[in-house]
Short mmCIF file of C-alpha atoms in Angstrom, two decimals:
data_model
loop_
_atom_site.label_atom_id
_atom_site.label_comp_id
_atom_site.label_asym_id
_atom_site.label_seq_id
_atom_site.Cartn_x
_atom_site.Cartn_y
_atom_site.Cartn_z
CA UNK A 1 7.02 -9.80 -16.54
CA UNK A 2 6.95 -12.74 -14.15
CA UNK A 3 6.47 -12.06 -10.43
CA UNK A 4 9.69 -11.65 -8.46
CA UNK A 5 9.70 -10.77 -4.76
CA UNK A 6 13.07 -9.04 -5.10
CA UNK A 7 11.50 -6.32 -7.25
CA UNK A 8 8.26 -6.01 -5.26
CA UNK A 9 7.00 -3.31 -2.90
CA UNK A 10 3.92 -3.45 -0.66
CA UNK A 11 2.00 -0.56 0.86
CA UNK A 12 0.30 -0.43 4.25
CA UNK A 13 -1.21 2.50 6.09
CA UNK A 14 -3.97 3.90 8.21
CA UNK A 15 -7.42 4.56 6.82
CA UNK A 16 -7.35 8.10 8.25
CA UNK A 17 -4.64 9.14 5.78
CA UNK A 18 -5.89 12.34 4.11
CA UNK A 19 -3.41 12.91 1.30
CA UNK A 20 -0.90 15.07 3.16
CA UNK A 21 2.06 13.10 1.74
CA UNK A 22 0.78 12.42 -1.79
CA UNK A 23 3.66 14.29 -3.46
CA UNK A 24 6.26 12.50 -1.33
CA UNK A 25 4.49 9.18 -1.99
CA UNK A 26 4.59 9.67 -5.77
CA UNK A 27 8.26 10.67 -5.60
CA UNK A 28 9.06 7.58 -3.54
CA UNK A 29 7.21 5.28 -5.96
CA UNK A 30 9.18 6.79 -8.85
CA UNK A 31 12.44 6.37 -6.92
CA UNK A 32 11.64 2.73 -6.14
CA UNK A 33 10.92 2.14 -9.83
CA UNK A 34 14.27 3.71 -10.71
CA UNK A 35 15.93 1.33 -8.20
CA UNK A 36 14.45 -1.57 -10.17
CA UNK A 37 11.18 -2.31 -8.36
CA UNK A 38 8.37 -3.27 -10.74
CA UNK A 39 5.55 -4.87 -8.73
CA UNK A 40 3.57 -2.68 -6.32
CA UNK A 41 1.06 -4.34 -3.98
CA UNK A 42 -1.86 -2.45 -2.43
CA UNK A 43 -4.09 -3.93 0.28
CA UNK A 44 -6.97 -1.84 -1.12
CA UNK A 45 -8.17 -0.40 2.19
CA UNK A 46 -9.46 3.14 2.52
CA UNK A 47 -6.89 5.87 3.07
CA UNK A 48 -3.22 5.20 2.42
CA UNK A 49 -3.68 1.91 0.51
CA UNK A 50 -5.86 3.55 -2.14
CA UNK A 51 -3.65 6.65 -2.31
CA UNK A 52 -0.59 4.45 -2.88
CA UNK A 53 -2.39 2.48 -5.60
CA UNK A 54 -3.37 5.74 -7.30
CA UNK A 55 0.24 6.95 -7.13
CA UNK A 56 1.36 3.79 -8.94
CA UNK A 57 -1.37 4.19 -11.55
CA UNK A 58 -0.44 7.84 -12.14
CA UNK A 59 3.16 6.83 -12.95
CA UNK A 60 2.56 3.60 -14.81
CA UNK A 61 2.38 5.14 -18.28
CA UNK A 62 5.83 6.73 -17.98
CA UNK A 63 7.37 3.76 -16.14
CA UNK A 64 7.40 0.72 -18.47
CA UNK A 65 6.89 -2.58 -16.68
CA UNK A 66 5.44 -1.02 -13.52
CA UNK A 67 2.54 -3.16 -12.30
CA UNK A 68 -0.13 -2.64 -9.65
CA UNK A 69 -1.37 -5.73 -7.85
CA UNK A 70 -4.57 -5.18 -5.87
CA UNK A 71 -4.76 -7.53 -2.88
CA UNK A 72 -8.38 -7.73 -1.74
CA UNK A 73 -8.99 -9.46 1.62
CA UNK A 74 -12.49 -10.62 0.68
CA UNK A 75 -15.04 -10.18 -2.06
CA UNK A 76 -17.21 -7.13 -1.42
CA UNK A 77 -14.96 -5.44 1.16
CA UNK A 78 -15.98 -2.06 -0.32
CA UNK A 79 -19.69 -2.51 0.53
CA UNK A 80 -19.41 -0.36 3.65
CA UNK A 81 -17.19 2.32 2.08
CA UNK A 82 -18.73 5.77 1.54
CA UNK A 83 -19.94 6.04 -2.07
CA UNK A 84 -17.13 8.40 -3.12
CA UNK A 85 -14.51 5.99 -1.76
CA UNK A 86 -16.30 3.06 -3.39
CA UNK A 87 -15.95 4.81 -6.75
CA UNK A 88 -12.21 5.31 -6.14
CA UNK A 89 -11.87 1.67 -5.12
CA UNK A 90 -13.64 0.40 -8.25
CA UNK A 91 -11.54 2.68 -10.50
CA UNK A 92 -8.31 1.38 -8.95
CA UNK A 93 -9.51 -2.23 -9.15
CA UNK A 94 -10.43 -1.80 -12.82
CA UNK A 95 -7.02 -0.30 -13.63
CA UNK A 96 -4.93 -2.81 -11.64
CA UNK A 97 -2.73 -5.16 -13.62
CA UNK A 98 -3.77 -8.03 -11.40
CA UNK A 99 -6.24 -8.60 -8.58
CA UNK A 100 -5.73 -11.19 -5.86
CA UNK A 101 -8.94 -11.87 -3.93
CA UNK A 102 -8.04 -13.88 -0.83
CA UNK A 103 -11.49 -14.89 0.47
CA UNK A 104 -14.93 -15.22 -1.17
CA UNK A 105 -16.57 -13.48 1.82
CA UNK A 106 -15.60 -11.80 5.08
CA UNK A 107 -14.12 -14.14 7.65
CA UNK A 108 -12.43 -13.55 10.96
CA UNK A 109 -8.76 -12.83 10.40
CA UNK A 110 -9.09 -12.01 6.69
CA UNK A 111 -7.40 -8.63 7.12
CA UNK A 112 -4.41 -10.27 8.84
CA UNK A 113 -4.20 -12.80 5.98
CA UNK A 114 -4.17 -9.88 3.54
CA UNK A 115 -1.40 -8.19 5.54
CA UNK A 116 0.59 -11.43 5.64
CA UNK A 117 0.20 -11.79 1.87
CA UNK A 118 1.62 -8.29 1.38
CA UNK A 119 4.66 -9.02 3.55
CA UNK A 120 5.19 -12.46 2.01
CA UNK A 121 5.34 -10.99 -1.50
CA UNK A 122 7.45 -7.87 -0.90
CA UNK A 123 11.09 -6.94 -0.61
CA UNK A 124 10.22 -3.42 0.63
CA UNK A 125 7.31 -1.99 2.60
CA UNK A 126 6.10 1.61 2.35
CA UNK A 127 3.91 2.61 5.28
CA UNK A 128 1.88 5.44 6.73
CA UNK A 129 2.27 4.26 10.31
CA UNK A 130 1.60 6.35 13.40
CA UNK A 131 0.20 3.98 16.03
CA UNK A 132 1.13 0.44 16.94
CA UNK A 133 -2.26 -1.03 17.83
CA UNK A 134 -3.56 -1.43 14.29
CA UNK A 135 -3.40 -3.68 11.26
CA UNK A 136 -0.75 -1.36 9.88
CA UNK A 137 1.27 -1.79 13.08
CA UNK A 138 0.99 -5.57 12.76
CA UNK A 139 2.17 -5.41 9.14
CA UNK A 140 5.14 -3.14 9.93
CA UNK A 141 6.21 -5.34 12.86
CA UNK A 142 5.93 -8.49 10.76
CA UNK A 143 7.93 -6.92 7.91
CA UNK A 144 10.68 -5.87 10.32
CA UNK A 145 10.74 -9.35 11.83
CA UNK A 146 11.24 -10.71 8.29
CA UNK A 147 14.04 -8.14 7.79
CA UNK A 148 12.13 -6.30 5.10
CA UNK A 149 13.12 -2.65 4.73
CA UNK A 150 10.30 -0.35 5.89
CA UNK A 151 9.93 3.27 4.82
CA UNK A 152 7.48 5.11 7.08
CA UNK A 153 6.25 8.22 5.27
CA UNK A 154 4.42 9.39 8.40
CA UNK A 155 7.76 9.81 10.19
CA UNK A 156 9.34 11.51 7.19
CA UNK A 157 6.51 14.02 6.90
CA UNK A 158 5.76 14.53 10.62
CA UNK A 159 9.15 14.45 12.32
CA UNK A 160 10.59 17.64 10.78
CA UNK A 161 7.72 19.52 12.46
CA UNK A 162 8.88 18.30 15.87
CA UNK A 163 12.19 20.08 15.47
CA UNK A 164 10.94 23.38 14.09
CA UNK A 165 12.20 26.34 16.13
CA UNK A 166 9.62 29.07 16.63
#
């Protein structure tokens, strides 16, 4: 299938994501597929980005035409990842349908260029966003400025707790 922004979703989220919304994330990916989305872009950072990529991979077999595009800001970004996370990263990269490597080596601003690439190629953005001063905050703000629909799983998972009556 040829790339089409209208059927593309990008993921962005904080590195501290610890899996607390994995079930909701998988359900959302399936729902987006059922709405007609086929291309799923991961920025390949630790935390939410890798979890989102794994959610896509776990559903790909039962969702014909679903594709994972790994968007890597620079070659070797995983060098400083803990070994366990490096193994996850390599497994996702190996299973991705396509890899886009934006820079041959680290350069100032490469993470922002990766975030811009995600926004520029997506019709929807799925985020794990809890604080504004971050790369995720930048990406969410830019998507909203471009009038891209943003689903923030952090709010969906966390907000019900704020209204619990004890």
